[in-house]
mmCIF file of C-alpha atoms in Angstrom:
data_model
loop_
_atom_site.group_PDB
_atom_site.id
_atom_site.type_symbol
_atom_site.label_atom_id
_atom_site.label_comp_id
_atom_site.label_asym_id
_atom_site.label_seq_id
_atom_site.Cartn_x
_atom_site.Cartn_y
_atom_site.Cartn_z
ATOM 1 C CA MET A 698 -0.097 -0.078 0.389
ATOM 2 C CA ARG A 699 2.977 2.246 -0.288
ATOM 3 C CA ASP A 700 1.932 5.629 -1.406
ATOM 4 C CA GLN A 701 4.870 7.374 -3.603
ATOM 5 C CA LEU A 702 4.680 11.197 -3.845
ATOM 6 C CA GLN A 703 5.303 14.400 -5.623
ATOM 7 C CA ARG A 704 6.519 14.788 -2.557
ATOM 8 C CA ASP A 705 12.105 18.787 21.818
ATOM 9 C CA GLN A 706 11.760 21.258 34.565
ATOM 10 C CA SER A 707 13.727 21.002 36.718
ATOM 11 C CA VAL A 708 12.607 21.814 39.983
ATOM 12 C CA HIS A 709 14.909 24.325 41.704
ATOM 13 C CA PRO A 710 13.898 24.780 45.718
ATOM 14 C CA ARG A 711 12.371 28.274 46.082
ATOM 15 C CA VAL A 712 14.280 30.638 47.718
ATOM 16 C CA ALA A 713 13.796 33.653 48.570
ATOM 17 C CA PRO A 714 15.001 36.636 47.020
ATOM 18 C CA PRO A 715 17.035 39.437 49.634
ATOM 19 C CA TRP A 716 15.463 41.781 49.440
ATOM 20 C CA VAL A 717 12.185 39.254 51.014
ATOM 21 C CA ALA A 718 14.839 38.821 54.192
ATOM 22 C CA ARG A 719 15.201 42.726 55.049
ATOM 23 C CA ARG A 720 13.240 45.381 55.901
ATOM 24 C CA SER A 721 12.898 48.357 53.985
ATOM 25 C CA PRO A 722 12.331 51.746 55.725
ATOM 26 C CA PRO A 723 8.257 52.086 54.966
ATOM 27 C CA VAL A 724 8.387 54.762 52.063
ATOM 28 C CA ARG A 725 5.168 54.672 50.419
ATOM 29 C CA ARG A 726 2.685 51.096 50.005
ATOM 30 C CA THR A 727 3.099 50.139 46.665
ATOM 31 C CA SER A 728 -0.547 47.972 44.660
ATOM 32 C CA ASN A 729 -0.450 44.692 44.514
ATOM 33 C CA ALA A 730 -0.560 45.497 40.281
ATOM 34 C CA ALA A 731 2.085 47.599 40.718
ATOM 35 C CA THR A 732 3.993 45.465 43.253
ATOM 36 C CA ALA A 733 3.401 42.875 39.541
ATOM 37 C CA ALA A 734 4.211 44.955 37.433
ATOM 38 C CA SER A 735 7.595 45.508 38.932
ATOM 39 C CA LEU A 736 8.731 41.793 39.311
ATOM 40 C CA ALA A 737 7.460 40.990 35.653
ATOM 41 C CA ALA A 738 9.937 44.002 34.583
ATOM 42 C CA PHE A 739 12.413 42.565 36.752
ATOM 43 C CA ALA A 740 11.505 39.047 35.189
ATOM 44 C CA LEU A 741 12.151 40.118 31.311
ATOM 45 C CA ALA A 742 15.037 42.242 32.468
ATOM 46 C CA ALA A 743 17.247 39.162 34.102
ATOM 47 C CA LEU A 744 15.790 37.221 31.000
ATOM 48 C CA PHE A 745 17.430 38.714 28.703
ATOM 49 C CA ALA A 746 20.709 38.780 30.446
ATOM 50 C CA ALA A 747 20.740 35.313 31.451
ATOM 51 C CA PRO A 748 19.245 32.740 29.542
ATOM 52 C CA ALA A 749 18.107 29.885 31.831
ATOM 53 C CA GLN A 750 20.246 26.033 31.359
ATOM 54 C CA ALA A 751 18.631 23.738 29.102
ATOM 55 C CA GLN A 752 17.467 20.822 31.708
ATOM 56 C CA PRO A 753 16.857 17.391 31.001
ATOM 57 C CA ASP A 754 13.662 16.542 29.476
ATOM 58 C CA PRO A 755 11.783 14.269 31.866
ATOM 59 C CA SER A 756 11.023 12.048 28.496
ATOM 60 C CA GLY A 757 14.125 10.673 28.482
ATOM 61 C CA ILE A 758 14.781 11.753 24.730
ATOM 62 C CA ASP A 759 16.980 14.603 23.477
ATOM 63 C CA PHE A 760 15.715 16.782 21.643
ATOM 64 C CA VAL A 761 16.915 20.301 19.576
ATOM 65 C CA THR A 762 15.058 23.005 19.520
ATOM 66 C CA ILE A 763 13.761 23.892 15.440
ATOM 67 C CA GLY A 764 14.173 28.280 16.343
ATOM 68 C CA ALA A 765 13.824 30.686 13.220
ATOM 69 C CA PRO A 766 9.820 31.185 13.496
ATOM 70 C CA GLY A 767 8.116 32.267 10.286
ATOM 71 C CA ASN A 768 10.421 30.804 7.685
ATOM 72 C CA ALA A 769 8.266 31.460 4.867
ATOM 73 C CA GLY A 770 7.568 27.767 3.054
ATOM 74 C CA TRP A 771 9.484 25.728 0.589
ATOM 75 C CA ALA A 772 9.621 27.808 -3.132
ATOM 76 C CA GLY A 773 10.168 24.487 -5.484
ATOM 77 C CA ARG A 774 12.604 23.860 -7.533
ATOM 78 C CA GLY A 775 11.054 24.877 -10.810
ATOM 79 C CA ARG A 776 8.732 22.377 -11.428
ATOM 80 C CA PRO A 777 5.204 21.396 -9.442
ATOM 81 C CA ASP A 778 6.191 19.648 -6.612
ATOM 82 C CA ARG A 779 3.225 18.865 -4.269
ATOM 83 C CA TRP A 780 4.898 20.054 -1.812
ATOM 84 C CA ILE A 781 5.015 24.052 -2.847
ATOM 85 C CA GLY A 782 4.914 26.132 -0.087
ATOM 86 C CA ARG A 783 5.213 23.438 2.965
ATOM 87 C CA GLY A 784 7.849 24.205 6.240
ATOM 88 C CA GLY A 785 7.105 27.256 6.934
ATOM 89 C CA VAL A 786 5.999 27.304 10.848
ATOM 90 C CA SER A 787 5.100 30.377 12.428
ATOM 91 C CA TYR A 788 6.427 28.474 16.338
ATOM 92 C CA GLU A 789 9.850 27.760 17.612
ATOM 93 C CA TYR A 790 9.310 23.841 18.479
ATOM 94 C CA ARG A 791 11.893 20.862 19.493
ATOM 95 C CA ILE A 792 12.295 17.842 17.510
ATOM 96 C CA GLY A 793 14.007 14.192 18.940
ATOM 97 C CA ARG A 794 17.999 14.430 17.792
ATOM 98 C CA PHE A 795 17.523 10.776 17.157
ATOM 99 C CA GLU A 796 14.506 8.530 16.392
ATOM 100 C CA VAL A 797 12.379 6.419 18.831
ATOM 101 C CA THR A 798 15.382 4.133 20.089
ATOM 102 C CA SER A 799 15.183 0.559 20.874
ATOM 103 C CA GLN A 800 15.935 1.304 24.835
ATOM 104 C CA GLN A 801 13.194 3.983 24.672
ATOM 105 C CA TRP A 802 10.976 1.171 23.018
ATOM 106 C CA ALA A 803 11.189 -1.477 25.490
ATOM 107 C CA GLU A 804 10.243 1.184 28.472
ATOM 108 C CA PHE A 805 7.138 1.944 26.223
ATOM 109 C CA PHE A 806 6.021 -1.915 25.692
ATOM 110 C CA SER A 807 6.748 -3.190 28.771
ATOM 111 C CA ALA A 808 4.904 -0.432 30.752
ATOM 112 C CA ALA A 809 1.969 -1.250 27.989
ATOM 113 C CA PHE A 810 2.017 -4.627 28.346
ATOM 114 C CA ASP A 811 3.200 -5.444 31.834
ATOM 115 C CA ARG A 812 -0.206 -6.228 32.675
ATOM 116 C CA PRO A 813 -2.586 -8.942 33.105
ATOM 117 C CA ALA A 814 -3.206 -10.524 30.075
ATOM 118 C CA ASN A 815 -6.900 -10.061 30.406
ATOM 119 C CA ASP A 816 -5.882 -6.274 30.113
ATOM 120 C CA ARG A 817 -4.278 -5.869 26.678
ATOM 121 C CA LEU A 818 -4.612 -2.814 24.948
ATOM 122 C CA PRO A 819 -5.754 -1.840 21.414
ATOM 123 C CA HIS A 820 -3.514 -1.702 18.323
ATOM 124 C CA LEU A 821 0.505 -2.601 19.643
ATOM 125 C CA GLN A 822 2.600 -5.593 17.958
ATOM 126 C CA VAL A 823 5.783 -6.570 19.263
ATOM 127 C CA PRO A 824 8.119 -5.125 16.759
ATOM 128 C CA GLN A 825 10.384 -7.460 14.123
ATOM 129 C CA PHE A 826 12.903 -4.880 14.010
ATOM 130 C CA TRP A 827 14.509 -3.666 17.644
ATOM 131 C CA GLY A 828 17.416 -4.195 19.567
ATOM 132 C CA ALA A 829 15.106 -5.660 22.988
ATOM 133 C CA THR A 830 14.793 -9.324 24.005
ATOM 134 C CA PRO A 831 11.934 -10.890 26.509
ATOM 135 C CA ALA A 832 12.343 -10.666 30.083
ATOM 136 C CA PRO A 833 10.539 -12.547 32.854
ATOM 137 C CA PRO A 834 7.329 -10.345 33.791
ATOM 138 C CA ASN A 835 6.322 -7.974 37.492
ATOM 139 C CA THR A 836 3.105 -8.797 36.547
ATOM 140 C CA PRO A 837 1.755 -12.984 35.818
ATOM 141 C CA GLY A 838 0.656 -13.231 32.178
ATOM 142 C CA GLY A 839 2.196 -9.900 31.623
ATOM 143 C CA GLN A 840 5.335 -9.076 28.756
ATOM 144 C CA ARG A 841 8.483 -7.616 29.737
ATOM 145 C CA TRP A 842 11.547 -6.253 27.526
ATOM 146 C CA VAL A 843 14.927 -5.548 28.260
ATOM 147 C CA THR A 844 17.862 -3.847 25.355
ATOM 148 C CA LEU A 845 20.564 -5.970 25.460
ATOM 149 C CA PRO A 846 23.993 -4.199 25.739
ATOM 150 C CA GLY A 847 25.148 -2.562 22.445
ATOM 151 C CA ASN A 848 21.171 -2.493 20.819
ATOM 152 C CA GLU A 849 20.197 1.060 23.106
ATOM 153 C CA MET A 850 21.091 2.884 19.759
ATOM 154 C CA ILE A 851 18.840 0.825 17.123
ATOM 155 C CA PRO A 852 15.851 2.113 15.893
ATOM 156 C CA VAL A 853 12.587 0.247 15.917
ATOM 157 C CA GLY A 854 10.809 -0.535 12.935
ATOM 158 C CA ASN A 855 7.445 -1.738 12.146
ATOM 159 C CA ILE A 856 6.041 1.559 14.452
ATOM 160 C CA SER A 857 2.252 1.719 13.041
ATOM 161 C CA TRP A 858 0.846 5.218 12.867
ATOM 162 C CA ARG A 859 -1.025 4.536 15.490
ATOM 163 C CA MET A 860 1.563 3.203 17.762
ATOM 164 C CA ALA A 861 3.200 6.440 17.479
ATOM 165 C CA ALA A 862 0.373 7.874 18.595
ATOM 166 C CA MET A 863 -0.100 5.954 21.825
ATOM 167 C CA TYR A 864 3.578 6.343 22.939
ATOM 168 C CA CYS A 865 3.131 10.009 22.817
ATOM 169 C CA ASN A 866 0.537 9.750 24.814
ATOM 170 C CA TRP A 867 2.173 7.606 27.353
ATOM 171 C CA LEU A 868 5.320 10.281 27.377
ATOM 172 C CA HIS A 869 2.628 13.220 27.834
ATOM 173 C CA ASN A 870 0.876 11.135 30.892
ATOM 174 C CA ASP A 871 4.544 10.698 32.465
ATOM 175 C CA LYS A 872 4.898 7.858 31.503
ATOM 176 C CA SER A 873 1.668 5.890 34.037
ATOM 177 C CA THR A 874 1.573 2.635 33.837
ATOM 178 C CA ALA A 875 -2.636 2.822 34.779
ATOM 179 C CA ARG A 876 -4.593 1.957 31.355
ATOM 180 C CA GLY A 877 -6.185 5.158 30.537
ATOM 181 C CA THR A 878 -2.096 6.713 30.472
ATOM 182 C CA PHE A 879 -1.993 5.205 26.761
ATOM 183 C CA LEU A 880 -5.123 6.328 25.751
ATOM 184 C CA ASP A 881 -5.949 9.792 24.966
ATOM 185 C CA GLY A 882 -4.012 12.726 25.887
ATOM 186 C CA ALA A 883 -2.377 13.510 22.469
ATOM 187 C CA TYR A 884 -4.640 11.344 21.154
ATOM 188 C CA ASP A 885 -7.865 9.378 21.007
ATOM 189 C CA VAL A 886 -7.274 6.071 20.631
ATOM 190 C CA SER A 887 -11.586 5.749 20.771
ATOM 191 C CA THR A 888 -11.144 7.239 17.583
ATOM 192 C CA PHE A 889 -9.130 5.251 16.261
ATOM 193 C CA GLY A 890 -10.794 2.155 13.320
ATOM 194 C CA TYR A 891 -12.210 2.478 10.068
ATOM 195 C CA ILE A 892 -15.272 2.760 7.477
ATOM 196 C CA ASP A 893 -16.717 2.048 4.770
ATOM 197 C CA GLY A 894 -14.996 -1.866 4.340
ATOM 198 C CA GLY A 895 -12.203 -0.985 5.950
ATOM 199 C CA ASN A 896 -11.151 1.031 3.252
ATOM 200 C CA VAL A 897 -11.458 4.909 5.399
ATOM 201 C CA ALA A 898 -9.413 5.280 8.199
ATOM 202 C CA THR A 899 -11.333 6.927 11.001
ATOM 203 C CA ASP A 900 -8.017 8.066 13.184
ATOM 204 C CA GLN A 901 -8.036 11.621 15.140
ATOM 205 C CA ALA A 902 -5.111 12.955 12.913
ATOM 206 C CA ALA A 903 -3.827 15.872 14.772
ATOM 207 C CA HIS A 904 -2.374 15.984 17.998
ATOM 208 C CA HIS A 905 -4.629 17.803 21.195
ATOM 209 C CA SER A 906 -3.880 21.644 21.290
ATOM 210 C CA THR A 907 -3.010 20.668 25.280
ATOM 211 C CA ALA A 908 -0.002 17.260 24.213
ATOM 212 C CA ARG A 909 3.398 17.645 25.684
ATOM 213 C CA TYR A 910 4.421 15.563 22.760
ATOM 214 C CA TRP A 911 3.317 15.166 19.348
ATOM 215 C CA ILE A 912 4.347 12.879 15.747
ATOM 216 C CA PRO A 913 5.613 15.383 14.143
ATOM 217 C CA THR A 914 3.469 17.572 11.247
ATOM 218 C CA LEU A 915 4.677 17.383 7.912
ATOM 219 C CA ASP A 916 5.727 20.822 8.316
ATOM 220 C CA GLU A 917 7.524 20.516 11.335
ATOM 221 C CA MET A 918 8.582 17.464 9.680
ATOM 222 C CA ILE A 919 10.513 19.679 5.934
ATOM 223 C CA LYS A 920 11.505 22.427 7.928
ATOM 224 C CA ALA A 921 14.071 20.522 10.389
ATOM 225 C CA SER A 922 15.226 18.145 8.435
ATOM 226 C CA HIS A 923 15.564 20.484 4.883
ATOM 227 C CA TYR A 924 15.458 24.209 6.445
ATOM 228 C CA ASP A 925 18.621 25.777 6.995
ATOM 229 C CA PRO A 926 18.402 28.882 9.100
ATOM 230 C CA ASN A 927 21.959 29.725 7.662
ATOM 231 C CA LYS A 928 21.859 29.099 4.162
ATOM 232 C CA PRO A 929 23.223 31.668 1.860
ATOM 233 C CA ASN A 930 21.003 33.543 -0.810
ATOM 234 C CA PRO A 931 22.025 34.860 -3.745
ATOM 235 C CA ASP A 932 20.613 38.602 -2.406
ATOM 236 C CA GLY A 933 22.838 38.605 0.257
ATOM 237 C CA THR A 934 20.035 36.766 2.620
ATOM 238 C CA THR A 935 20.514 33.803 5.008
ATOM 239 C CA GLY A 936 18.046 30.391 5.503
ATOM 240 C CA GLY A 937 16.246 28.277 3.110
ATOM 241 C CA TYR A 938 16.104 24.969 2.021
ATOM 242 C CA TRP A 939 17.978 22.808 0.878
ATOM 243 C CA LEU A 940 16.924 19.061 -1.132
ATOM 244 C CA TYR A 941 18.274 17.038 0.793
ATOM 245 C CA SER A 942 18.459 16.933 4.812
ATOM 246 C CA ASN A 943 22.299 16.405 4.939
ATOM 247 C CA GLY A 944 22.411 20.603 4.043
ATOM 248 C CA SER A 945 22.927 20.118 0.342
ATOM 249 C CA ASN A 946 21.878 19.666 -2.563
ATOM 250 C CA GLN A 947 23.280 16.337 -3.048
ATOM 251 C CA PRO A 948 22.408 13.488 -1.474
ATOM 252 C CA TRP A 949 23.486 11.087 1.218
ATOM 253 C CA LEU A 950 25.890 7.838 0.246
ATOM 254 C CA GLY A 951 23.936 4.526 1.279
ATOM 255 C CA ALA A 952 26.711 2.171 2.636
ATOM 256 C CA PRO A 953 27.436 1.010 6.095
ATOM 257 C CA PRO A 954 29.771 3.750 8.383
ATOM 258 C CA ALA A 955 33.280 3.544 8.462
ATOM 259 C CA SER A 956 33.094 1.719 12.100
ATOM 260 C CA MET A 957 31.572 -0.561 10.087
ATOM 261 C CA GLY A 958 34.131 -1.080 7.238
ATOM 262 C CA GLY A 959 32.426 1.235 4.783
ATOM 263 C CA ASN A 960 32.112 4.546 4.252
ATOM 264 C CA GLY A 961 28.125 5.600 3.784
ATOM 265 C CA THR A 962 27.194 8.785 5.324
ATOM 266 C CA ALA A 963 23.699 7.326 5.405
ATOM 267 C CA ASN A 964 21.903 3.792 6.934
ATOM 268 C CA PHE A 965 20.091 3.345 3.111
ATOM 269 C CA GLY A 966 20.028 1.522 0.078
ATOM 270 C CA TRP A 967 22.075 -2.003 0.978
ATOM 271 C CA ASP A 968 21.682 -4.830 2.108
ATOM 272 C CA SER A 969 23.521 -7.501 3.276
ATOM 273 C CA ASP A 970 24.138 -8.973 -0.508
ATOM 274 C CA ASP A 971 26.247 -5.361 -0.973
ATOM 275 C CA PHE A 972 28.561 -5.386 1.583
ATOM 276 C CA PRO A 973 28.133 -9.373 3.449
ATOM 277 C CA GLY A 974 27.891 -9.704 7.175
ATOM 278 C CA VAL A 975 26.728 -6.654 7.637
ATOM 279 C CA ASN A 976 22.864 -5.844 8.396
ATOM 280 C CA PRO A 977 21.348 -2.461 8.126
ATOM 281 C CA TYR A 978 19.490 -3.327 10.589
ATOM 282 C CA THR A 979 21.842 -3.334 13.031
ATOM 283 C CA VAL A 980 23.240 0.203 12.828
ATOM 284 C CA PRO A 981 22.722 2.604 15.524
ATOM 285 C CA LEU A 982 21.029 5.708 15.684
ATOM 286 C CA GLY A 983 24.296 8.433 15.288
ATOM 287 C CA ALA A 984 26.535 5.874 13.878
ATOM 288 C CA TYR A 985 27.328 8.061 10.822
ATOM 289 C CA PRO A 986 28.581 11.028 12.456
ATOM 290 C CA SER A 987 26.956 13.773 9.605
ATOM 291 C CA THR A 988 24.255 15.640 11.002
ATOM 292 C CA ASN A 989 21.776 17.827 8.518
ATOM 293 C CA PRO A 990 21.965 21.820 9.739
ATOM 294 C CA TRP A 991 20.035 21.624 13.280
ATOM 295 C CA GLY A 992 22.449 18.384 14.256
ATOM 296 C CA LEU A 993 19.885 15.404 14.284
ATOM 297 C CA PHE A 994 20.814 12.204 13.090
ATOM 298 C CA ASP A 995 20.087 9.783 10.945
ATOM 299 C CA ILE A 996 17.314 11.982 9.136
ATOM 300 C CA ALA A 997 18.013 9.704 5.215
ATOM 301 C CA GLY A 998 18.127 6.406 6.640
ATOM 302 C CA GLY A 999 17.305 4.068 10.120
ATOM 303 C CA SER A 1000 13.152 4.636 9.392
ATOM 304 C CA SER A 1001 10.935 6.378 7.670
ATOM 305 C CA GLU A 1002 9.375 8.836 10.132
ATOM 306 C CA TRP A 1003 5.875 8.881 9.900
ATOM 307 C CA THR A 1004 3.651 12.622 9.920
ATOM 308 C CA GLU A 1005 0.359 13.777 10.538
ATOM 309 C CA GLU A 1006 0.109 14.887 7.332
ATOM 310 C CA VAL A 1007 -2.575 13.220 5.928
ATOM 311 C CA VAL A 1008 -3.810 12.426 1.957
ATOM 312 C CA THR A 1009 -6.863 11.150 0.975
ATOM 313 C CA GLY A 1010 -6.961 9.518 -2.319
ATOM 314 C CA THR A 1011 -9.568 7.471 -4.197
ATOM 315 C CA GLY A 1012 -12.759 6.636 -2.298
ATOM 316 C CA GLY A 1013 -11.775 8.510 0.548
ATOM 317 C CA ILE A 1014 -9.252 6.194 1.216
ATOM 318 C CA ARG A 1015 -6.554 8.544 3.766
ATOM 319 C CA ASN A 1016 -3.016 7.537 4.309
ATOM 320 C CA TRP A 1017 -0.684 9.285 6.201
ATOM 321 C CA VAL A 1018 2.455 10.845 5.803
ATOM 322 C CA ASN A 1019 6.171 8.497 6.754
ATOM 323 C CA ASP A 1020 9.291 10.960 5.885
ATOM 324 C CA GLY A 1021 12.484 10.475 4.720
ATOM 325 C CA SER A 1022 14.807 6.919 3.871
ATOM 326 C CA ALA A 1023 14.824 3.303 5.338
ATOM 327 C CA ARG A 1024 17.651 1.095 6.400
ATOM 328 C CA SER A 1025 17.493 -1.857 3.898
ATOM 329 C CA GLY A 1026 15.974 0.457 0.946
ATOM 330 C CA PRO A 1027 17.113 -0.220 -2.869
ATOM 331 C CA LEU A 1028 19.617 1.638 -4.347
ATOM 332 C CA GLY A 1029 17.782 4.171 -5.894
ATOM 333 C CA GLU A 1030 16.304 4.768 -2.502
ATOM 334 C CA ALA A 1031 18.613 8.359 -1.946
ATOM 335 C CA VAL A 1032 15.532 10.007 -3.599
ATOM 336 C CA ALA A 1033 12.936 9.236 -0.473
ATOM 337 C CA ASP A 1034 15.243 11.820 1.252
ATOM 338 C CA ALA A 1035 14.533 14.059 -1.033
ATOM 339 C CA ILE A 1036 11.874 17.233 0.301
ATOM 340 C CA TYR A 1037 9.689 16.630 -2.901
ATOM 341 C CA SER A 1038 9.367 12.477 -1.410
ATOM 342 C CA VAL A 1039 7.400 11.535 0.851
ATOM 343 C CA GLY A 1040 5.555 7.831 0.742
ATOM 344 C CA SER A 1041 2.010 7.242 2.756
ATOM 345 C CA GLU A 1042 -0.011 4.241 4.343
ATOM 346 C CA TYR A 1043 -2.646 2.964 6.271
ATOM 347 C CA PRO A 1044 -1.593 4.315 10.099
ATOM 348 C CA SER A 1045 -2.632 0.957 11.591
ATOM 349 C CA PHE A 1046 0.408 -0.771 9.564
ATOM 350 C CA PRO A 1047 3.172 -1.352 11.309
ATOM 351 C CA LEU A 1048 5.545 -1.889 8.342
ATOM 352 C CA PRO A 1049 9.730 -3.147 8.768
ATOM 353 C CA ASP A 1050 10.344 0.680 7.625
ATOM 354 C CA PHE A 1051 8.139 2.849 9.334
ATOM 355 C CA GLY A 1052 9.573 4.338 13.091
ATOM 356 C CA LEU A 1053 9.650 7.335 14.525
ATOM 357 C CA ARG A 1054 10.739 10.861 15.694
ATOM 358 C CA ILE A 1055 9.047 12.724 18.583
ATOM 359 C CA ALA A 1056 8.383 16.379 18.764
ATOM 360 C CA THR A 1057 7.496 18.592 21.471
ATOM 361 C CA ILE A 1058 7.352 22.326 23.072
ATOM 362 C CA PRO A 1059 10.270 24.435 23.946
ATOM 363 C CA SER A 1060 11.677 24.279 26.470
ATOM 364 C CA PRO A 1061 10.589 26.178 29.853
ATOM 365 C CA SER A 1062 12.659 28.979 31.001
ATOM 366 C CA THR A 1063 13.862 27.753 34.789
ATOM 367 C CA PHE A 1064 13.721 31.717 35.225
ATOM 368 C CA VAL A 1065 9.817 31.833 34.620
ATOM 369 C CA LEU A 1066 8.590 28.999 35.723
ATOM 370 C CA LEU A 1067 10.466 30.567 39.607
ATOM 371 C CA VAL A 1068 9.247 34.673 38.756
ATOM 372 C CA LEU A 1069 5.368 33.112 37.443
ATOM 373 C CA PRO A 1070 4.784 31.881 41.864
ATOM 374 C CA LEU A 1071 5.522 35.204 42.607
ATOM 375 C CA LEU A 1072 3.738 37.467 39.558
ATOM 376 C CA ALA A 1073 0.573 35.067 41.310
ATOM 377 C CA ARG A 1074 0.971 35.956 45.244
ATOM 378 C CA ARG A 1075 -1.078 38.585 46.404
ATOM 379 C CA ARG A 1076 1.828 40.968 48.296
ATOM 380 C CA ARG A 1077 1.459 41.219 52.470
ATOM 381 C CA THR A 1078 1.317 44.805 53.505
ATOM 382 C CA GLY A 1079 0.493 43.102 57.667
#
């Protein structure tokens, strides 16, 4: 069914500001509004003077900030490509530096499956292509997995769009093991189904506006993959799109990485027939040192990554778009990494090449988190 189209808070102790401990001579009473305004001005001044230090995300995912909000969409390449005008994003967001890893997926699946046999969750299927192995469950009738040493960074295949959405729900709900944790938060799983003889998917395609983690939109993915805020332009300006995700208009070289005896720059377009004794499904994320302009690894290669984009075909059939070339693809797979080229599939299909990269809100300023409670607190006058 593959349809080829033209295609990222730490809690600081609340320390009283030094002026709270000192009693100044009473000059005059200040209104609550004036106090709030003063604190707000102080907050803004300090925010610009000393940006907050980045903190690890509670999801455990290494996120990269995609800035340059308000960038223009892709202008095309002089032909009627499908995605002309796409890629513009008006806000700052973050996206995973890597695709979802075997270690992360094993944690998710253990949380989802280590429950009684009569309490199974829908839509989840154990991958064939990942680096985990079964382990004794903690719950009778449950299932659990651990990642084999050295396989922590193996990308996961066999992820359907629905499974990707449930992973986002789990992250949104702070990795709770309660059943409802997996069924809503970013996407309402009760919408997942088919009508019209099983041909038309009814899944909620766009994440809730309150979601903390989600499957990237196509515009977010195109921008993170192909837009370079420092790309030089003929008119002296900077900012624009590269045809491929390596920050150039020339494709990656599909072959094993140097650590495995090859000279490739991306994990696609080769298999064990081309390089005997080397399996593309065993190449870990980050094995190729090259990144795209934002610092993302394996935009090309690894797995083809799901987006929220839905394309509607004949008879109202709805397919969800996946972007990027995948491991073990044909030698001509380099074109799948091009900005104009994506694939699409039913949301329930967990094909071996399908994986995921997570998007999330910008990292909140820890300074603002400290100041906001002060702004909200009523000033004591007694």
